[in-house]
Coordinates of C-alpha atoms and ligand atoms in Angstrom, one line a residue:
M1 CA -71.4 76.9 -29.1
H2 CA -72.6 73.5 -30.1
R3 CA -76.2 73.4 -31.3
V4 CA -78.1 70.2 -31.6
D5 CA -81.7 69.9 -32.8
G6 CA -84.8 68.3 -31.2
L7 CA -84.5 65.2 -33.3
T8 CA -81.3 64.1 -31.6
K9 CA -82.0 60.9 -29.8
G10 CA -81.6 61.3 -26.0
L11 CA -82.3 65.1 -26.0
A12 CA -85.6 66.5 -24.8
V13 CA -85.5 69.5 -27.1
P14 CA -88.9 70.0 -28.9
P15 CA -88.9 69.3 -32.6
G16 CA -88.0 72.4 -34.6
S17 CA -85.9 74.0 -31.9
T18 CA -82.3 73.5 -30.9
T19 CA -80.3 73.6 -27.7
D20 CA -76.7 74.6 -27.1
L21 CA -75.0 71.6 -25.5
D22 CA -72.0 73.7 -24.3
E23 CA -74.4 75.7 -22.1
L24 CA -75.5 72.6 -20.3
V25 CA -71.9 71.3 -19.6
G26 CA -71.1 71.6 -15.9
V27 CA -74.7 72.6 -15.1
A28 CA -77.3 70.1 -16.3
H29 CA -77.8 66.6 -14.9
V30 CA -78.7 63.9 -17.5
T31 CA -81.6 63.1 -15.2
D32 CA -83.1 66.6 -15.9
S33 CA -86.0 65.8 -18.2
R34 CA -86.1 69.4 -19.5
H35 CA -82.9 68.7 -21.4
F36 CA -82.5 64.9 -21.8
S37 CA -84.9 62.1 -22.5
L38 CA -84.8 58.4 -21.8
P39 CA -83.5 55.9 -22.8
L40 CA -80.1 57.5 -22.8
M41 CA -76.6 56.1 -23.2
I42 CA -74.1 57.9 -21.0
A43 CA -70.3 57.6 -20.5
F44 CA -68.6 58.2 -17.1
D45 CA -65.8 60.8 -17.3
G46 CA -63.9 59.2 -14.4
A47 CA -64.0 55.7 -15.9
L48 CA -62.8 57.0 -19.4
T49 CA -60.0 58.9 -17.8
S50 CA -59.0 55.9 -15.6
N51 CA -59.2 53.4 -18.4
V52 CA -57.0 55.5 -20.7
Q53 CA -54.4 55.8 -17.9
V54 CA -54.6 52.1 -16.9
M55 CA -53.9 51.0 -20.5
R56 CA -51.3 53.6 -21.0
Q57 CA -49.4 52.4 -17.9
Y58 CA -50.0 48.8 -18.8
C59 CA -48.4 49.2 -22.3
A60 CA -45.6 51.5 -21.1
S61 CA -44.5 49.2 -18.4
A62 CA -44.7 46.2 -20.8
G63 CA -42.6 48.0 -23.4
V64 CA -45.1 47.9 -26.2
E65 CA -46.9 50.7 -28.2
L66 CA -50.6 51.2 -28.4
A67 CA -52.6 52.1 -31.5
P68 CA -56.1 51.9 -30.1
H69 CA -58.7 50.6 -32.5
A70 CA -60.9 53.6 -33.2
K71 CA -63.8 51.6 -34.5
T72 CA -65.0 51.1 -30.9
S73 CA -66.3 54.6 -30.6
M74 CA -65.3 56.6 -33.7
A75 CA -65.7 59.6 -31.3
R76 CA -63.3 62.5 -31.5
G77 CA -63.5 63.0 -27.7
I78 CA -62.2 59.5 -27.1
V79 CA -59.5 59.6 -29.8
E80 CA -58.2 62.8 -28.4
R81 CA -57.9 61.3 -24.9
Q82 CA -56.0 58.3 -26.3
L83 CA -53.6 60.5 -28.3
A84 CA -53.0 62.8 -25.3
A85 CA -52.1 59.7 -23.3
G86 CA -49.3 59.0 -25.8
A87 CA -50.9 56.5 -28.2
W88 CA -48.4 55.6 -31.0
G89 CA -51.2 56.0 -33.6
M90 CA -54.8 54.9 -34.2
T91 CA -56.2 51.8 -35.8
A92 CA -59.1 51.7 -38.3
A93 CA -61.0 48.9 -40.0
T94 CA -62.4 50.7 -43.0
V95 CA -61.5 53.6 -45.3
H96 CA -64.5 55.5 -43.9
Q97 CA -62.9 55.2 -40.5
V98 CA -59.6 56.3 -41.9
A99 CA -61.4 59.4 -43.2
G100 CA -62.9 60.0 -39.8
L101 CA -59.5 59.8 -38.1
V102 CA -58.0 62.1 -40.7
S103 CA -60.7 64.6 -39.9
F104 CA -59.8 64.3 -36.2
G105 CA -56.2 65.3 -37.1
V106 CA -54.6 61.8 -36.4
R107 CA -51.1 61.7 -38.0
R108 CA -50.4 57.9 -37.9
I109 CA -53.1 55.5 -39.0
L110 CA -52.9 51.7 -39.2
L111 CA -55.7 50.3 -41.4
A112 CA -56.0 46.8 -39.8
N113 CA -57.5 45.4 -43.0
E114 CA -56.9 44.7 -46.6
L115 CA -57.3 47.4 -49.3
V116 CA -58.7 45.8 -52.5
D117 CA -60.9 48.5 -53.9
A118 CA -59.1 50.6 -56.5
G119 CA -61.3 53.7 -55.7
A120 CA -60.4 53.4 -52.0
I121 CA -56.7 53.0 -52.7
D122 CA -56.8 56.1 -54.9
W123 CA -58.6 58.0 -52.1
I124 CA -55.9 56.9 -49.6
A125 CA -53.2 58.0 -52.1
R126 CA -54.8 61.5 -52.6
H127 CA -56.1 62.3 -49.1
V128 CA -53.8 60.4 -46.7
L129 CA -50.4 59.7 -48.3
A130 CA -50.3 63.0 -50.2
A131 CA -51.1 64.8 -46.9
G132 CA -48.1 63.3 -45.2
T133 CA -50.1 61.1 -42.8
E134 CA -48.2 58.1 -41.8
F135 CA -50.3 55.2 -43.0
S136 CA -50.1 51.4 -43.4
C137 CA -52.5 48.7 -44.3
Y138 CA -52.6 44.9 -44.5
V139 CA -52.0 42.6 -47.4
D140 CA -52.6 38.8 -47.3
S141 CA -52.4 37.6 -50.9
L142 CA -50.6 38.0 -54.1
D143 CA -53.8 39.3 -55.6
G144 CA -53.8 42.0 -52.9
V145 CA -50.2 43.0 -53.8
R146 CA -51.1 43.2 -57.5
I147 CA -54.3 45.3 -56.8
L148 CA -52.3 47.8 -54.6
D149 CA -49.5 48.0 -57.0
T150 CA -51.7 48.7 -60.0
A151 CA -53.9 51.3 -58.2
L152 CA -50.8 53.1 -56.8
A153 CA -49.2 53.2 -60.2
A154 CA -52.2 55.0 -61.5
A155 CA -52.5 57.4 -58.5
P156 CA -51.1 61.0 -58.8
G157 CA -47.3 61.0 -58.0
E158 CA -47.2 57.1 -57.9
P159 CA -46.9 57.1 -54.1
T160 CA -45.4 54.4 -52.0
L161 CA -47.6 52.6 -49.5
D162 CA -46.5 50.8 -46.3
V163 CA -47.9 47.3 -45.9
M164 CA -48.0 44.7 -43.2
V165 CA -48.3 41.1 -44.1
E166 CA -51.4 39.7 -42.3
I167 CA -51.2 36.3 -40.8
G168 CA -54.4 34.3 -40.2
F169 CA -55.4 30.9 -38.8
P170 CA -57.5 28.0 -40.1
D171 CA -61.2 28.9 -40.2
G172 CA -60.3 32.4 -39.1
R173 CA -60.9 35.7 -41.0
T174 CA -58.4 37.3 -43.3
G175 CA -54.7 36.6 -43.1
A176 CA -52.3 34.3 -45.0
R177 CA -52.6 30.7 -43.7
S178 CA -49.1 29.4 -44.3
A179 CA -45.5 30.4 -43.7
A180 CA -44.8 29.8 -47.4
T181 CA -47.6 32.1 -48.5
V182 CA -46.5 34.8 -46.1
L183 CA -43.0 34.8 -47.6
E184 CA -44.4 34.9 -51.2
I185 CA -46.5 37.9 -50.3
A186 CA -43.5 39.7 -48.6
R187 CA -41.3 39.0 -51.6
A188 CA -43.9 40.2 -54.1
A189 CA -44.5 43.4 -52.1
G190 CA -40.8 43.9 -51.7
D191 CA -40.5 43.7 -55.5
S192 CA -43.2 46.3 -56.1
A193 CA -42.0 49.8 -56.7
H194 CA -45.0 51.1 -54.8
L195 CA -45.0 49.0 -51.7
R196 CA -42.8 48.8 -48.6
V197 CA -43.1 45.9 -46.2
V198 CA -43.0 47.5 -42.8
G199 CA -44.3 44.7 -40.6
V200 CA -46.5 41.7 -39.9
A201 CA -49.9 41.6 -38.1
G202 CA -52.6 39.3 -36.9
F203 CA -55.7 39.3 -34.7
E204 CA -56.0 36.7 -31.9
G205 CA -59.3 38.0 -30.5
L206 CA -61.6 35.8 -32.6
F207 CA -60.4 32.3 -31.7
P208 CA -63.2 29.8 -30.9
G209 CA -63.8 30.2 -27.2
F210 CA -63.5 33.9 -27.3
G211 CA -65.1 35.9 -24.5
T212 CA -64.8 33.4 -21.7
G213 CA -62.7 33.8 -18.6
S214 CA -59.8 31.9 -20.0
V215 CA -57.5 32.2 -23.0
P216 CA -58.7 30.1 -25.9
Y217 CA -56.7 27.1 -27.0
G218 CA -54.6 28.1 -30.1
V219 CA -53.9 31.7 -29.2
A220 CA -50.3 31.0 -28.1
E221 CA -49.6 28.9 -31.2
F222 CA -51.0 31.6 -33.5
L223 CA -49.0 34.3 -31.9
G224 CA -45.9 32.0 -32.3
A225 CA -46.8 31.8 -36.0
I226 CA -46.8 35.6 -36.2
R227 CA -43.4 35.7 -34.6
D228 CA -42.0 33.0 -36.9
A229 CA -43.4 34.8 -40.0
A230 CA -41.6 38.0 -38.9
E231 CA -38.4 36.2 -38.3
A232 CA -38.6 34.6 -41.8
I233 CA -39.3 37.9 -43.5
A234 CA -36.4 39.5 -41.6
A235 CA -34.1 36.7 -42.5
E236 CA -34.6 37.5 -46.2
G237 CA -34.1 41.2 -45.6
L238 CA -37.5 42.0 -46.8
F239 CA -38.5 44.6 -44.2
A240 CA -38.0 48.2 -45.1
P241 CA -34.7 49.2 -43.3
E242 CA -35.7 52.7 -42.2
H243 CA -37.4 51.7 -39.0
P244 CA -37.7 48.7 -36.7
A245 CA -40.3 46.3 -38.2
V246 CA -43.8 46.7 -36.7
V247 CA -45.3 43.5 -35.2
S248 CA -48.9 44.1 -34.4
A249 CA -51.7 42.0 -32.7
G250 CA -53.9 42.4 -29.8
G251 CA -57.5 43.4 -29.0
S252 CA -58.6 44.0 -25.5
S253 CA -59.1 40.4 -24.4
Y254 CA -55.7 38.6 -24.7
V255 CA -53.4 41.6 -24.9
D256 CA -51.3 40.0 -22.1
E257 CA -50.7 37.0 -24.3
V258 CA -49.7 39.2 -27.2
I259 CA -47.2 41.1 -25.0
N260 CA -45.8 37.8 -23.8
H261 CA -45.3 36.2 -27.2
L262 CA -44.6 39.2 -29.3
H263 CA -42.6 41.5 -27.1
P264 CA -39.6 43.1 -28.9
S265 CA -37.2 41.0 -26.8
R266 CA -38.6 37.9 -28.4
F267 CA -37.1 38.8 -31.8
S268 CA -33.6 38.5 -33.2
F269 CA -33.9 41.9 -35.0
P270 CA -35.3 45.4 -34.0
V271 CA -39.1 45.3 -33.6
T272 CA -41.8 47.8 -32.4
T273 CA -44.6 45.8 -31.0
V274 CA -48.0 47.6 -31.5
V275 CA -51.2 46.4 -29.8
R276 CA -54.5 47.6 -31.1
S277 CA -56.9 47.3 -28.2
G278 CA -60.0 49.4 -28.6
C279 CA -62.8 48.3 -26.3
Y280 CA -60.6 48.7 -23.2
V281 CA -61.5 52.4 -23.3
T282 CA -65.1 52.0 -22.2
H283 CA -64.7 48.4 -21.1
D284 CA -68.2 46.7 -20.4
H285 CA -70.4 44.6 -18.2
G286 CA -70.0 41.5 -20.3
V287 CA -67.5 40.0 -22.7
Y288 CA -64.6 42.3 -21.7
E289 CA -65.5 42.1 -18.0
R290 CA -65.0 38.3 -18.4
S291 CA -62.0 38.2 -20.7
S292 CA -59.8 41.2 -20.0
P293 CA -56.4 40.7 -18.3
L294 CA -57.3 44.0 -16.6
D295 CA -60.6 42.7 -15.2
G296 CA -61.9 39.1 -15.3
R297 CA -58.5 37.5 -15.8
A298 CA -56.6 40.1 -13.6
S299 CA -54.6 38.9 -10.7
D300 CA -55.5 40.3 -7.3
G301 CA -54.3 43.8 -6.6
S302 CA -53.5 44.7 -10.2
A303 CA -55.0 47.8 -11.9
R304 CA -58.5 47.3 -13.3
L305 CA -60.6 48.8 -16.1
T306 CA -64.0 50.2 -15.2
P307 CA -67.2 50.0 -17.3
A308 CA -67.7 53.5 -18.6
L309 CA -71.0 53.1 -20.5
E310 CA -74.4 53.0 -18.8
L311 CA -77.8 52.9 -20.4
L312 CA -80.5 54.7 -18.4
A313 CA -84.1 53.6 -19.1
S314 CA -87.5 53.9 -17.5
V315 CA -89.6 51.2 -16.1
L316 CA -92.6 51.4 -18.3
S317 CA -94.8 48.8 -16.6
R318 CA -94.8 46.0 -14.1
P319 CA -97.7 43.9 -15.5
E320 CA -96.9 40.9 -13.3
P321 CA -95.3 40.8 -9.9
D322 CA -92.0 39.3 -11.2
L323 CA -92.0 41.0 -14.6
V324 CA -90.8 44.5 -15.4
I325 CA -90.9 46.0 -18.9
V326 CA -88.2 48.6 -19.5
G327 CA -88.2 51.4 -22.1
C328 CA -85.1 50.4 -24.1
G329 CA -84.4 47.7 -26.7
R330 CA -82.3 46.6 -29.6
R331 CA -82.3 50.1 -31.0
D332 CA -80.5 51.3 -28.0
A333 CA -78.1 48.6 -26.9
P334 CA -76.1 45.8 -28.5
T335 CA -77.3 42.2 -27.9
D336 CA -74.5 40.2 -29.7
D337 CA -73.0 39.1 -26.4
Q338 CA -75.7 39.4 -23.9
L339 CA -78.8 41.5 -23.1
P340 CA -78.3 44.8 -21.1
R341 CA -77.6 43.9 -17.5
V342 CA -79.4 45.6 -14.7
V343 CA -76.8 47.2 -12.5
G344 CA -79.0 49.3 -10.3
R345 CA -81.4 52.2 -10.4
L346 CA -81.3 56.0 -10.0
R347 CA -83.1 57.9 -7.3
G348 CA -82.9 61.5 -8.6
S349 CA -79.2 61.6 -9.6
V350 CA -78.1 59.1 -6.9
P351 CA -77.2 55.6 -8.1
E352 CA -78.4 52.7 -6.0
S353 CA -78.2 49.0 -6.3
L354 CA -81.4 47.0 -6.3
P355 CA -82.2 45.1 -3.2
G356 CA -82.9 41.8 -4.9
S357 CA -82.4 40.1 -8.2
A358 CA -83.4 41.6 -11.6
K359 CA -82.3 39.8 -14.8
S360 CA -83.0 40.7 -18.4
F361 CA -84.3 37.8 -20.4
A362 CA -85.8 39.1 -23.6
I363 CA -85.6 42.1 -25.8
N364 CA -87.7 43.8 -28.6
D365 CA -86.8 46.7 -30.7
Q366 CA -87.8 49.2 -28.0
H367 CA -88.6 47.1 -24.9
L368 CA -86.5 45.0 -22.5
F369 CA -88.1 42.2 -20.4
V370 CA -86.6 41.9 -16.9
R371 CA -87.5 39.1 -14.4
V372 CA -87.4 40.5 -10.9
D373 CA -87.7 39.2 -7.4
P374 CA -91.3 40.0 -6.5
A375 CA -90.1 41.7 -3.3
V376 CA -88.1 44.3 -5.2
D377 CA -89.7 47.7 -5.0
L378 CA -89.7 48.8 -8.6
R379 CA -92.5 50.6 -10.3
A380 CA -93.4 52.5 -13.5
G381 CA -91.3 55.7 -13.8
D382 CA -88.3 54.3 -11.9
V383 CA -85.1 54.7 -13.8
L384 CA -82.9 51.6 -14.2
R385 CA -79.1 51.6 -14.8
L386 CA -78.1 49.0 -17.4
G387 CA -74.6 47.7 -18.3
I388 CA -73.9 46.8 -21.9
S389 CA -71.8 44.3 -23.8
H390 CA -70.1 45.1 -26.0
P391 CA -69.1 48.7 -26.6
C392 CA -68.8 48.9 -30.4
G393 CA -72.5 48.1 -30.9
A394 CA -73.4 50.6 -28.2
F395 CA -71.7 53.5 -29.9
D396 CA -73.3 52.4 -33.2
R397 CA -76.7 53.3 -31.8
W398 CA -76.1 56.8 -30.5
R399 CA -75.1 60.0 -32.2
L400 CA -74.8 61.8 -28.9
V401 CA -73.4 60.2 -25.7
P402 CA -73.4 62.6 -22.7
V403 CA -70.3 62.3 -20.6
V404 CA -71.1 62.7 -16.9
D405 CA -69.4 62.8 -13.5
A406 CA -70.3 60.5 -10.6
D407 CA -73.4 62.7 -9.9
Y408 CA -74.6 62.3 -13.5
R409 CA -73.8 65.9 -14.2
L410 CA -72.8 66.7 -17.8
T411 CA -69.1 67.2 -18.2
G412 CA -69.0 66.9 -22.0
Y413 CA -70.4 64.8 -24.8
L414 CA -69.2 62.3 -27.4
E415 CA -70.5 62.3 -30.9
P416 CA -69.7 58.9 -32.4
A417 CA -69.3 59.1 -36.2
L418 CA -71.2 56.6 -38.2
S419 CA -69.0 53.5 -38.3
Ligands
PLP1 C1 -58.1 43.5 -36.5 C2 -58.5 44.0 -35.1 N1 -57.6 44.5 -34.3 C3 -58.0 45.0 -33.1 C4 -59.3 44.9 -32.6 C5 -59.6 45.5 -31.3 O1 -60.0 44.5 -30.4 P1 -61.0 44.9 -29.2 O2 -62.3 45.3 -29.8 O3 -61.1 43.6 -28.4 O4 -60.4 46.0 -28.4 C6 -60.2 44.3 -33.4 C7 -61.6 44.2 -33.0 O5 -62.5 43.6 -33.6 C8 -59.9 43.9 -34.7 O6 -60.7 43.3 -35.5

């Protein structure tokens, strides 16, 4: 039994009463206004299943491991699918996300970020390390090494923490900028009684030019710098000897480049290459459609990802022949890459494409402006299907995301945790 109350966005339950979602699974269509209300973000079961399998197969055949970035959805239902498909572990960006993953029962967590808050380090020591969860985080400065060392020395049992030296690039985000700094950090961490250097990491997904249909200039060089850093650390014997060193990079856009440049066969010592793609799992109708090696940059005939998220919203008004106002806005869909894209409409529970053009061009908090071909038959009350870009911002806006089959019948639901 899973009771949700009438204030849950997307449900049509009257305020003050509750509904049992489990009773609706397999029975209710999300188009049934007795149970659901628009706008509504939904996820297609078939697309989620297929995307998880496509990525599993892609990584397995390339000989790399996958620690999907959980920040995309922070939804137990997605994390469970990824782990069931053999994910090496899960990636987090914040301690709050680590806490979420621990509550989902994840046993290996990579915090792809620096830990510089003594309280957070203490929390990790008590609730993650002490519980036997395999955990590593980034460090990119001598200050970072000192902070970790001091906080761990004060934590109960003085635990040892696994760290990965993060490598960055000029004008980029975190990450040491030079080979000399990387070595200094690795040496300092190696000297600490509380730290073990288990690998190196970086993130190529934010290079200027990100999100187009080609790989940005500089990505290959950056990945080469990560490889060189790993070789230099290995040459000094600074990696913990118990396991192959972990070399980790890779979002969803240029994971093919990561595999190419950081494959274990590229190293002179034993390496486990771990990619951290997250958005592949829902894919999208925008930035990832353009940039993914499993979509916009795919070669003909190769396996493809499928957009799994769709925002359903009503036409509220057609005040001018070529203008349609739709009942969804910034509160319902991300806009950092592009506005929600009209992909079709629903007739009952049957998806149709629109016979003519319809293009979103402006958005308010709760309204979307769509320019339409005057000949298109669209009127108040019609339901539009909208594609989103990109997924993290979509999950941020919904506490309940119904999962549906191709007939828009409920097969389950996702409950994204606050990110
Ligand atoms: C450090 C890091 N690793 C991995 C990812 C996952 O990349 P994507 O969202 O393209 O799947 C991100 C996303 O921002 C990230 O910041």
